[in-house]
Amino acid sequence: MDWIISDELGLTVGHLVGWGAAGAMIIGGVAPYIPQYRQIKRTQDAEGFSLYVCLTLLIANTLRILFWFGKRYELPLLIQSIVMNITMFVMIHLCVNVRKKNQIIRARERIFTGAIFMLYILLCCVNGSAQPDETARWLDQRSSITGREKPHRFYDMDRKYFWAWTDFQSYLDCMLVFSVLGAAITYLLIEFSPFVELIGFLAVFTEAMLGAPQITKNIQNKSTEGMSLSMVIMWTFGDIFKTAYFVIREAPTQFWVCGSLQVALDVIILFQVWLYRHNTAAARRLRRGD
């Protein structure tokens, strides 16, 4: 009888630990962005936070969602990807609004018209009259009809305008185009195992490179002002936990290998905090007017 009770108790505890770990995976991925969100909201300054962090995570988690349809990994990891995408759009919405408010002189509008461009090309193809020159003229006319200045367009292929749009809708449209194209390709090649494994690798490798945009931003600024140290510390502990979770739960190899790379980048950012500490302190005093 004691053995049976002990065995049942052990099973119950095991379930609780598993549920706790799954909950930590879902919530833990979002938690680091809470202090960064609050800091941007409080200071009304989004320049220290790289929006490419959001792009990296949106691409990584969209690919991970597609990977799930080809190789069914644990459900909590799928839920985490959905929650993370929602969180990144919340961060983008805040940053776009803050940057608009901080404009002293109204800058030229920059929008993503890739979705409109693709829709127009599709309609032209259906009608058998697709002509790129007419497409460009049509989009220019659309801008004049709405009474807005001719915007910079995504298909201008000007690197400095990509992911630097002035309205939130552009970011939604861009990820919608990426998701639809990714879903269509995945649907066609879902039975091709190497392709499915490639999606899994690209998903976790892209996420592993999450810290790279912030590292670049810090190097450009020679400072970590505007970046939440709490966010990076939570990144580090969260990535260590996540990598250990992947190993213990025997997740696909791509997950724990790239998780280890992610931890390494977190450590580099923490080193930057120490390296640029004097410049960061000076920037804070300047912002306060000391």
Coordinates of C-alpha atoms in Angstrom, one line a residue:
M1 CA 0.0 0.0 0.0
D2 CA 2.8 2.5 0.9
W3 CA 4.5 1.7 -2.4
I4 CA 1.3 2.4 -4.3
I5 CA 0.7 5.7 -2.5
S6 CA 4.3 6.8 -3.0
D7 CA 4.1 5.9 -6.7
E8 CA 0.8 7.9 -7.1
L9 CA 2.3 10.8 -5.3
G10 CA 5.4 10.8 -7.4
L11 CA 3.3 10.7 -10.6
T12 CA 1.3 13.7 -9.3
V13 CA 4.4 15.7 -8.5
G14 CA 5.8 14.8 -11.9
H15 CA 2.7 16.2 -13.6
L16 CA 2.9 19.4 -11.5
V17 CA 6.5 19.9 -12.4
G18 CA 5.8 19.3 -16.1
W19 CA 2.9 21.7 -16.1
G20 CA 5.0 24.3 -14.2
A21 CA 7.8 23.9 -16.7
A22 CA 5.4 24.3 -19.6
G23 CA 3.9 27.4 -18.1
A24 CA 7.3 28.9 -17.5
M25 CA 8.2 28.2 -21.1
I26 CA 5.1 30.1 -22.3
I27 CA 5.1 33.0 -19.9
G28 CA 8.9 33.1 -19.5
G29 CA 9.5 34.0 -23.1
V30 CA 7.3 37.1 -22.8
A31 CA 8.4 38.3 -19.3
P32 CA 11.7 39.9 -20.4
Y33 CA 9.9 42.4 -22.6
I34 CA 7.7 43.7 -19.7
P35 CA 10.5 45.9 -18.2
Q36 CA 11.5 47.1 -21.7
Y37 CA 7.9 48.0 -22.5
R38 CA 7.5 49.9 -19.2
Q39 CA 10.8 51.7 -19.8
I40 CA 9.8 52.9 -23.3
K41 CA 6.4 53.9 -22.0
R42 CA 7.9 55.8 -19.1
T43 CA 10.7 57.6 -20.9
Q44 CA 8.8 58.0 -24.3
D45 CA 12.1 57.0 -25.9
A46 CA 12.3 53.9 -28.2
E47 CA 15.7 54.6 -29.8
G48 CA 17.7 52.3 -27.6
F49 CA 15.5 49.3 -28.5
S50 CA 16.1 47.7 -31.9
L51 CA 12.9 46.8 -33.8
Y52 CA 15.0 44.2 -35.5
V53 CA 14.7 42.2 -32.3
C54 CA 10.9 42.1 -33.0
L55 CA 11.5 41.1 -36.6
T56 CA 13.9 38.3 -35.6
L57 CA 11.4 36.9 -33.2
L58 CA 8.4 37.2 -35.5
I59 CA 10.2 35.3 -38.3
A60 CA 11.6 32.7 -35.9
N61 CA 8.2 32.0 -34.2
T62 CA 6.3 32.0 -37.5
L63 CA 8.7 29.4 -38.9
R64 CA 8.4 27.4 -35.7
I65 CA 4.6 27.4 -36.1
L66 CA 5.0 26.1 -39.6
F67 CA 7.5 23.5 -38.4
W68 CA 4.9 22.2 -36.0
F69 CA 2.7 21.1 -38.9
G70 CA 5.6 19.0 -40.3
K71 CA 6.9 17.7 -37.0
R72 CA 4.7 17.7 -34.0
Y73 CA 6.8 18.9 -31.1
E74 CA 5.4 19.7 -27.7
L75 CA 2.2 21.9 -27.6
P76 CA 3.6 24.4 -25.0
L77 CA 6.3 25.4 -27.5
L78 CA 3.7 26.0 -30.1
I79 CA 1.6 28.2 -27.7
Q80 CA 4.8 30.1 -26.8
S81 CA 5.3 31.0 -30.4
I82 CA 1.8 32.3 -30.8
V83 CA 2.0 34.3 -27.6
M84 CA 5.5 35.7 -28.5
N85 CA 4.2 36.9 -31.9
I86 CA 1.4 38.8 -30.2
T87 CA 3.9 40.3 -27.7
M88 CA 6.2 41.5 -30.5
F89 CA 3.3 43.3 -32.3
V90 CA 2.5 45.0 -29.0
M91 CA 6.1 46.2 -28.7
I92 CA 6.2 47.4 -32.3
H93 CA 2.9 49.3 -31.8
L94 CA 4.4 51.1 -28.8
C95 CA 7.7 52.0 -30.5
V96 CA 5.9 53.3 -33.7
N97 CA 3.6 55.5 -31.6
V98 CA 6.5 56.8 -29.5
R99 CA 8.7 57.7 -32.5
K100 CA 5.8 59.5 -34.1
K101 CA 5.2 61.6 -31.0
N102 CA 8.9 62.5 -30.8
Q103 CA 9.1 63.8 -34.4
I104 CA 9.9 67.5 -34.3
I105 CA 9.5 67.9 -38.0
R106 CA 7.0 65.6 -39.7
A107 CA 9.1 63.0 -41.7
R108 CA 8.2 61.6 -45.1
E109 CA 5.7 58.8 -44.7
R110 CA 7.2 55.3 -45.2
I111 CA 4.8 52.4 -45.7
F112 CA 5.0 48.8 -46.7
T113 CA 3.0 48.3 -50.0
G114 CA 4.2 44.7 -50.7
A115 CA 0.8 43.2 -49.8
I116 CA -1.0 45.6 -52.2
F117 CA 1.7 45.1 -54.9
M118 CA 1.3 41.3 -54.7
L119 CA -2.5 41.5 -54.8
Y120 CA -2.4 43.8 -57.8
I121 CA 0.1 41.5 -59.6
L122 CA -2.2 38.5 -58.8
L123 CA -5.2 40.3 -60.2
C124 CA -3.3 41.2 -63.4
C125 CA -2.1 37.7 -63.8
V126 CA -5.7 36.4 -63.6
N127 CA -6.8 39.0 -66.2
G128 CA -3.7 38.2 -68.3
S129 CA -2.4 41.8 -68.3
A130 CA 0.3 42.0 -65.7
Q131 CA 2.7 44.9 -66.5
P132 CA 5.2 46.1 -63.8
D133 CA 5.2 49.7 -65.1
E134 CA 1.5 49.9 -64.9
T135 CA 1.7 48.5 -61.4
A136 CA 4.0 51.2 -60.2
R137 CA 1.9 53.9 -61.8
W138 CA -1.2 52.4 -60.1
L139 CA 0.4 52.6 -56.7
D140 CA 1.5 56.1 -57.2
Q141 CA -2.1 57.1 -58.2
R142 CA -3.4 55.4 -55.1
S143 CA -1.1 57.6 -53.0
S144 CA -2.4 60.8 -54.7
I145 CA -6.0 59.7 -54.4
T146 CA -5.7 59.3 -50.6
G147 CA -4.1 62.8 -50.5
R148 CA -0.9 61.6 -49.0
E149 CA 2.6 62.4 -50.2
K150 CA 4.1 59.6 -52.3
P151 CA 5.6 57.2 -49.8
H152 CA 8.8 55.2 -49.9
R153 CA 7.9 51.7 -51.1
F154 CA 9.1 48.3 -50.0
Y155 CA 9.8 47.2 -53.6
D156 CA 12.1 50.2 -54.1
M157 CA 14.6 47.8 -52.5
D158 CA 16.1 50.6 -50.5
R159 CA 17.6 48.8 -47.4
K160 CA 17.3 51.8 -45.1
Y161 CA 13.5 51.8 -45.5
F162 CA 12.8 48.2 -44.7
W163 CA 11.4 47.5 -41.3
A164 CA 11.5 51.3 -40.6
W165 CA 8.0 52.2 -41.6
T166 CA 6.0 54.9 -40.0
D167 CA 2.7 53.1 -39.5
F168 CA 1.9 50.0 -37.5
Q169 CA -0.2 48.5 -40.3
S170 CA 2.9 48.1 -42.5
Y171 CA 4.5 45.7 -40.0
L172 CA 1.3 43.6 -39.9
D173 CA 1.1 43.5 -43.7
C174 CA 4.7 42.5 -44.0
M175 CA 4.4 39.6 -41.6
L176 CA 1.1 38.6 -43.2
V177 CA 2.8 38.3 -46.6
F178 CA 5.6 36.3 -45.1
S179 CA 3.2 34.0 -43.3
V180 CA 1.0 33.3 -46.3
L181 CA 4.0 32.6 -48.6
G182 CA 5.6 30.4 -45.9
A183 CA 2.4 28.5 -45.4
A184 CA 1.9 27.9 -49.1
I185 CA 5.4 26.6 -49.6
T186 CA 5.1 24.4 -46.5
Y187 CA 1.9 23.0 -47.7
L188 CA 3.4 22.0 -51.0
L189 CA 6.6 20.5 -49.5
I190 CA 5.2 19.1 -46.2
E191 CA 6.0 15.5 -47.2
F192 CA 9.6 16.3 -48.0
S193 CA 11.4 15.6 -44.8
P194 CA 14.6 17.6 -45.5
F195 CA 12.5 20.7 -46.1
V196 CA 10.7 20.3 -42.8
E197 CA 13.9 19.8 -40.9
L198 CA 15.3 23.0 -42.6
I199 CA 12.3 25.0 -41.4
G200 CA 13.0 23.7 -37.9
F201 CA 16.6 24.7 -38.1
L202 CA 15.9 28.2 -39.6
A203 CA 13.3 28.8 -36.9
V204 CA 15.5 28.1 -33.9
F205 CA 18.7 29.5 -35.6
T206 CA 16.8 32.8 -36.3
E207 CA 15.7 32.9 -32.7
A208 CA 19.2 32.1 -31.5
M209 CA 20.4 35.3 -33.4
L210 CA 17.9 37.4 -31.4
G211 CA 20.6 39.2 -29.5
A212 CA 22.5 40.2 -32.7
P213 CA 20.4 43.2 -33.6
Q214 CA 20.7 44.6 -30.1
I215 CA 24.4 43.9 -30.1
T216 CA 24.7 45.9 -33.4
K217 CA 22.5 48.7 -31.9
N218 CA 24.8 48.9 -28.9
I219 CA 27.9 49.1 -31.0
Q220 CA 26.5 51.8 -33.2
N221 CA 25.5 53.9 -30.1
K222 CA 28.6 53.0 -28.1
S223 CA 26.1 52.8 -25.3
T224 CA 23.4 50.6 -23.9
E225 CA 21.2 53.6 -22.9
G226 CA 17.5 52.9 -23.7
M227 CA 18.0 49.1 -23.5
S228 CA 16.5 47.5 -20.4
L229 CA 19.2 45.6 -18.4
S230 CA 16.4 43.7 -16.7
M231 CA 15.3 42.5 -20.1
V232 CA 18.7 41.1 -20.9
I233 CA 19.2 39.5 -17.5
M234 CA 15.8 37.8 -17.9
W235 CA 16.8 36.8 -21.5
T236 CA 19.9 35.1 -20.2
F237 CA 18.2 33.1 -17.4
G238 CA 15.2 32.3 -19.6
D239 CA 17.5 31.0 -22.4
I240 CA 19.5 28.9 -20.0
F241 CA 16.2 27.4 -18.6
K242 CA 14.8 26.9 -22.2
T243 CA 18.0 25.2 -23.4
A244 CA 17.9 22.9 -20.4
Y245 CA 14.2 22.2 -21.0
F246 CA 15.0 21.2 -24.6
V247 CA 17.7 18.8 -23.5
I248 CA 15.6 17.2 -20.7
R249 CA 12.5 16.9 -22.9
E250 CA 14.5 15.5 -25.8
A251 CA 13.3 18.2 -28.2
P252 CA 14.7 18.1 -31.8
T253 CA 18.4 18.7 -31.9
Q254 CA 18.0 22.0 -33.6
F255 CA 16.3 23.4 -30.5
W256 CA 19.1 22.9 -27.9
V257 CA 22.0 23.6 -30.2
C258 CA 20.7 27.0 -31.2
G259 CA 19.5 27.6 -27.6
S260 CA 23.2 27.3 -26.5
L261 CA 24.1 29.9 -29.2
Q262 CA 21.4 32.2 -27.9
V263 CA 22.9 32.0 -24.4
A264 CA 26.3 33.0 -25.8
L265 CA 24.8 36.1 -27.4
D266 CA 23.1 37.1 -24.2
V267 CA 26.5 37.0 -22.4
I268 CA 28.0 39.2 -25.1
I269 CA 25.2 41.8 -24.4
L270 CA 25.9 41.7 -20.7
F271 CA 29.6 42.3 -21.5
Q272 CA 28.6 45.3 -23.5
V273 CA 26.7 46.7 -20.5
W274 CA 30.0 46.6 -18.6
L275 CA 32.1 47.8 -21.6
Y276 CA 29.9 50.9 -22.3
R277 CA 29.0 51.6 -18.7
H278 CA 30.6 55.1 -18.7
N279 CA 29.0 56.2 -22.0
T280 CA 25.6 54.9 -20.8
A281 CA 25.9 56.9 -17.6
A282 CA 26.8 60.0 -19.5
A283 CA 23.9 59.5 -21.9
R284 CA 21.5 59.2 -18.9
R285 CA 22.8 62.4 -17.3
L286 CA 22.4 64.2 -20.6
R287 CA 18.8 63.0 -21.0
R288 CA 18.0 64.2 -17.4
G289 CA 19.6 67.5 -18.1
D290 CA 22.2 67.1 -15.3

